[in-house]
PDB file of C-alpha atoms in Angstrom:
ATOM      1  CA  MET T 398     -36.527 -12.620 -23.496  1.00 50.00           C
ATOM      2  CA  LYS T 399     -34.976 -15.664 -21.815  1.00 50.00           C
ATOM      3  CA  VAL T 400     -31.920 -15.460 -24.083  1.00 41.00           C
ATOM      4  CA  PHE T 401     -31.566 -11.753 -23.312  1.00 40.00           C
ATOM      5  CA  SER T 402     -31.675 -12.444 -19.544  1.00 40.00           C
ATOM      6  CA  ILE T 403     -29.051 -15.171 -19.817  1.00 41.00           C
ATOM      7  CA  LEU T 404     -26.837 -12.943 -21.949  1.00 40.00           C
ATOM      8  CA  ALA T 405     -27.202 -10.082 -19.452  1.00 40.00           C
ATOM      9  CA  VAL T 406     -26.138 -12.356 -16.567  1.00 38.00           C
ATOM     10  CA  ILE T 407     -23.136 -13.658 -18.520  1.00 40.00           C
ATOM     11  CA  LEU T 408     -22.062 -10.138 -19.420  1.00 41.00           C
ATOM     12  CA  LEU T 409     -22.486  -8.923 -15.841  1.00 42.00           C
ATOM     13  CA  PHE T 410     -20.438 -11.689 -14.267  1.00 45.00           C
ATOM     14  CA  GLY T 411     -17.917 -11.688 -17.094  1.00 44.00           C
ATOM     15  CA  THR T 412     -17.376  -7.958 -16.573  1.00 40.00           C
ATOM     16  CA  ILE T 413     -16.935  -8.355 -12.835  1.00 41.00           C
ATOM     17  CA  ASP T 414     -14.366 -11.119 -13.319  1.00 42.00           C
ATOM     18  CA  PHE T 415     -12.566  -9.093 -15.984  1.00 38.00           C
ATOM     19  CA  GLN T 416     -12.326  -6.065 -13.703  1.00 42.00           C
ATOM     20  CA  LYS T 417     -10.716  -8.087 -10.913  1.00 44.00           C
ATOM     21  CA  ASN T 418      -8.074  -9.490 -13.250  1.00 44.00           C
ATOM     22  CA  SER T 419      -7.547  -6.519 -15.531  1.00 48.00           C
ATOM     23  CA  PRO T 420      -4.271  -4.606 -15.716  1.00 51.00           C
ATOM     24  CA  GLY T 421      -4.013  -1.818 -13.201  1.00 56.00           C
ATOM     25  CA  ASN T 422      -5.341  -3.900 -10.351  1.00 86.00           C
ATOM     26  CA  GLU T 423      -2.149  -3.482  -8.311  1.00 97.00           C
ATOM     27  CA  LEU T 424      -1.214  -0.293  -6.540  1.00 98.00           C
ATOM     28  CA  PHE T 425       2.339   0.653  -5.594  1.00 98.00           C
ATOM     29  CA  VAL T 426       2.285   3.428  -3.005  1.00 98.00           C
ATOM     30  CA  VAL T 427       5.569   5.206  -2.310  1.00 99.00           C
ATOM     31  CA  ILE T 428       5.509   7.556   0.655  1.00 99.00           C
ATOM     32  CA  THR T 429       8.400   9.957   1.245  1.00 98.00           C
ATOM     33  CA  THR T 430       6.783  12.983   2.845  1.00 98.00           C
ATOM     34  CA  ALA T 431       7.348  13.979   6.452  1.00 98.00           C
ATOM     35  CA  ASP T 432       3.883  15.585   6.478  1.00 98.00           C
ATOM     36  CA  ALA T 433       1.727  13.415   8.751  1.00 98.00           C
ATOM     37  CA  GLU T 434      -1.559  14.523   7.168  1.00 98.00           C
ATOM     38  CA  THR T 435      -0.337  13.466   3.731  1.00 98.00           C
ATOM     39  CA  GLN T 436       0.915  10.181   5.192  1.00 99.00           C
ATOM     40  CA  MET T 437      -2.535   9.651   6.691  1.00 98.00           C
ATOM     41  CA  MET T 438      -4.300  10.259   3.391  1.00 98.00           C
ATOM     42  CA  ALA T 439      -1.929   7.837   1.650  1.00 98.00           C
ATOM     43  CA  MET T 440      -2.791   5.182   4.241  1.00 98.00           C
ATOM     44  CA  VAL T 441      -6.527   5.905   3.945  1.00 98.00           C
ATOM     45  CA  LEU T 442      -6.390   5.515   0.155  1.00 98.00           C
ATOM     46  CA  ALA T 443      -4.286   2.358   0.424  1.00 98.00           C
ATOM     47  CA  THR T 444      -6.772   0.907   2.917  1.00 98.00           C
ATOM     48  CA  GLN T 445      -9.743   1.793   0.728  1.00 98.00           C
ATOM     49  CA  SER T 446      -7.998   0.203  -2.254  1.00 97.00           C
ATOM     50  CA  VAL T 447      -7.466  -3.024  -0.308  1.00 98.00           C
ATOM     51  CA  ASN T 448     -11.142  -2.895   0.681  1.00 97.00           C
ATOM     52  CA  GLN T 449     -11.939  -2.853  -3.052  1.00 96.00           C
ATOM     53  CA  ASP T 450      -9.800  -5.957  -3.726  1.00 96.00           C
ATOM     54  CA  VAL T 451      -6.804  -4.090  -5.117  1.00 97.00           C
ATOM     55  CA  ALA T 452      -3.396  -5.568  -4.299  1.00 98.00           C
ATOM     56  CA  VAL T 453      -1.375  -2.864  -2.531  1.00 98.00           C
ATOM     57  CA  ARG T 454       2.342  -2.619  -1.869  1.00 99.00           C
ATOM     58  CA  ILE T 455       3.848   0.220   0.186  1.00 99.00           C
ATOM     59  CA  LEU T 456       7.394   1.565   0.090  1.00 99.00           C
ATOM     60  CA  LEU T 457       8.437   4.005   2.823  1.00 99.00           C
ATOM     61  CA  CYS T 458      11.413   6.235   2.069  1.00 98.00           C
ATOM     62  CA  GLY T 459      12.964   9.339   3.573  1.00 98.00           C
ATOM     63  CA  GLU T 460      11.135  10.763   6.567  1.00 98.00           C
ATOM     64  CA  ALA T 461       8.117   8.536   5.907  1.00 99.00           C
ATOM     65  CA  GLY T 462      10.319   5.577   6.799  1.00 98.00           C
ATOM     66  CA  ASN T 463       9.955   6.605  10.426  1.00 98.00           C
ATOM     67  CA  LEU T 464       6.423   5.166  10.317  1.00 99.00           C
ATOM     68  CA  ALA T 465       8.082   1.742  10.240  1.00 98.00           C
ATOM     69  CA  ILE T 466      10.150   2.354  13.370  1.00 99.00           C
ATOM     70  CA  VAL T 467       8.838   0.733  16.557  1.00 98.00           C
ATOM     71  CA  GLU T 468       9.488   3.750  18.786  1.00 97.00           C
ATOM     72  CA  TYR T 469       8.064   6.347  16.377  1.00 97.00           C
ATOM     73  CA  THR T 470       4.680   7.873  17.198  1.00 97.00           C
ATOM     74  CA  SER T 471       2.574   9.613  14.583  1.00 96.00           C
ATOM     75  CA  PRO T 472      -0.250  12.086  15.309  1.00 98.00           C
ATOM     76  CA  VAL T 473      -3.905  11.073  15.408  1.00 98.00           C
ATOM     77  CA  PHE T 474      -6.382  12.509  12.895  1.00 97.00           C
ATOM     78  CA  ALA T 475     -10.127  13.043  12.943  1.00 95.00           C
ATOM     79  CA  PRO T 476     -12.634  11.724  12.166  1.00 94.00           C
ATOM     80  CA  SER T 477     -11.242   8.217  12.703  1.00 93.00           C
ATOM     81  CA  ASN T 478      -9.062   9.173  15.682  1.00 97.00           C
ATOM     82  CA  ARG T 479      -6.315   7.032  14.216  1.00 98.00           C
ATOM     83  CA  SER T 480      -2.774   7.720  13.092  1.00 98.00           C
ATOM     84  CA  PRO T 481      -0.911   6.899   9.877  1.00 99.00           C
ATOM     85  CA  LYS T 482       1.109   4.340  11.819  1.00 98.00           C
ATOM     86  CA  GLN T 483      -2.061   2.660  13.098  1.00 98.00           C
ATOM     87  CA  LEU T 484      -3.430   2.389   9.552  1.00 98.00           C
ATOM     88  CA  LEU T 485      -0.064   1.064   8.369  1.00 99.00           C
ATOM     89  CA  THR T 486      -0.173  -1.592  11.081  1.00 98.00           C
ATOM     90  CA  GLY T 487      -3.698  -2.515  10.007  1.00 98.00           C
ATOM     91  CA  LEU T 488      -2.517  -2.935   6.421  1.00 98.00           C
ATOM     92  CA  ILE T 489       0.351  -5.148   7.568  1.00 98.00           C
ATOM     93  CA  GLU T 490      -2.164  -7.282   9.487  1.00 98.00           C
ATOM     94  CA  ARG T 491      -3.992  -7.732   6.162  1.00 98.00           C
ATOM     95  CA  ASP T 492      -0.774  -9.118   4.609  1.00 96.00           C
ATOM     96  CA  ILE T 493       0.085  -6.040   2.573  1.00 97.00           C
ATOM     97  CA  THR T 494       3.746  -5.850   1.575  1.00 98.00           C
ATOM     98  CA  VAL T 495       5.364  -2.925   3.399  1.00 99.00           C
ATOM     99  CA  GLU T 496       9.029  -2.091   2.917  1.00 99.00           C
ATOM    100  CA  VAL T 497      11.482   0.646   3.777  1.00 99.00           C
ATOM    101  CA  CYS T 498      13.877   1.851   1.107  1.00 98.00           C
ATOM    102  CA  GLY T 499      17.134  -0.042   0.989  1.00 97.00           C
ATOM    103  CA  ILE T 500      19.066   3.080   1.966  1.00 97.00           C
ATOM    104  CA  PHE T 501      16.772   4.086   4.855  1.00 98.00           C
ATOM    105  CA  LEU T 502      18.339   2.094   7.703  1.00 97.00           C
ATOM    106  CA  PRO T 503      22.031   2.403   6.722  1.00 96.00           C
ATOM    107  CA  ASN T 504      21.737   6.196   6.765  1.00 97.00           C
ATOM    108  CA  ARG T 505      20.181   6.434  10.220  1.00 96.00           C
ATOM    109  CA  ASN T 506      20.866   5.104  13.678  1.00 95.00           C
ATOM    110  CA  PHE T 507      18.395   2.247  13.173  1.00 97.00           C
ATOM    111  CA  THR T 508      18.768  -1.433  12.406  1.00 97.00           C
ATOM    112  CA  GLU T 509      16.356  -4.023  11.068  1.00 97.00           C
ATOM    113  CA  SER T 510      15.401  -4.867  14.662  1.00 98.00           C
ATOM    114  CA  ASP T 511      13.967  -1.336  15.005  1.00 98.00           C
ATOM    115  CA  LEU T 512      11.327  -2.036  12.339  1.00 99.00           C
ATOM    116  CA  ILE T 513       7.771  -2.902  13.327  1.00 98.00           C
ATOM    117  CA  PRO T 514       6.859  -6.534  12.646  1.00 98.00           C
ATOM    118  CA  GLY T 515       5.891  -7.123   9.042  1.00 98.00           C
ATOM    119  CA  VAL T 516       8.095  -4.414   7.528  1.00 99.00           C
ATOM    120  CA  THR T 517      11.050  -5.545   5.451  1.00 98.00           C
ATOM    121  CA  ILE T 518      13.891  -3.857   3.590  1.00 98.00           C
ATOM    122  CA  ALA T 519      13.260  -3.309  -0.102  1.00 98.00           C
ATOM    123  CA  SER T 520      15.574  -4.802  -2.693  1.00 98.00           C
ATOM    124  CA  PRO T 521      16.089  -2.152  -5.404  1.00 97.00           C
ATOM    125  CA  PRO T 522      16.356  -4.678  -8.287  1.00 97.00           C
ATOM    126  CA  GLU T 523      13.191  -6.461  -7.150  1.00 97.00           C
ATOM    127  CA  VAL T 524      11.283  -3.168  -6.713  1.00 97.00           C
ATOM    128  CA  ALA T 525      12.405  -2.003 -10.166  1.00 97.00           C
ATOM    129  CA  GLY T 526      11.135  -5.241 -11.681  1.00 97.00           C
ATOM    130  CA  TYR T 527       7.822  -4.842  -9.884  1.00 97.00           C
ATOM    131  CA  MET T 528       7.417  -1.233 -11.010  1.00 95.00           C
ATOM    132  CA  LYS T 529       7.819  -2.044 -14.690  1.00 95.00           C
ATOM    133  CA  GLN T 530       4.909  -4.494 -14.724  1.00 96.00           C
ATOM    134  CA  ASP T 531       2.018  -3.300 -16.876  1.00 94.00           C
ATOM    135  CA  ASN T 532      -0.602  -4.006 -14.212  1.00 96.00           C
ATOM    136  CA  VAL T 533       1.008  -1.848 -11.508  1.00 97.00           C
ATOM    137  CA  ARG T 534      -0.172   1.710 -10.916  1.00 96.00           C
ATOM    138  CA  TYR T 535       2.339   3.902  -9.118  1.00 94.00           C
ATOM    139  CA  PHE T 536       1.413   6.660  -6.653  1.00 96.00           C
ATOM    140  CA  THR T 537       3.746   8.851  -4.614  1.00 97.00           C
ATOM    141  CA  PHE T 538       3.004  10.896  -1.538  1.00 97.00           C
TER     142      PHE T 538
END
């Protein structure tokens, strides 16, 4: 009985440790949609993933890149009474990597100084290298 209990504890903690370090424990979220409700759900899922110890990286492209612009305001959604931009800011405060596509700024009347603090410009070669890693799951919204 004692051996069984010890074995059960080892298996339990070994499984927990394995799950934290297993492939697929990184989430790459690419948001391109202009639809604010979809943006909100992407941010909710990213936040919940971070809450479950998943490393999250966010890439904002197309109209979704506006979330990274200081002057941009996004709508508020129930039940949290928060906006996609507020959730994005919260993720940045938790040290999540947030980038805009490399072609976002050059094709608009914005510069890097228009980005909210914590958002950087993605390097396509670096992003491509990140995406091909076996432990990265890729989601688009």
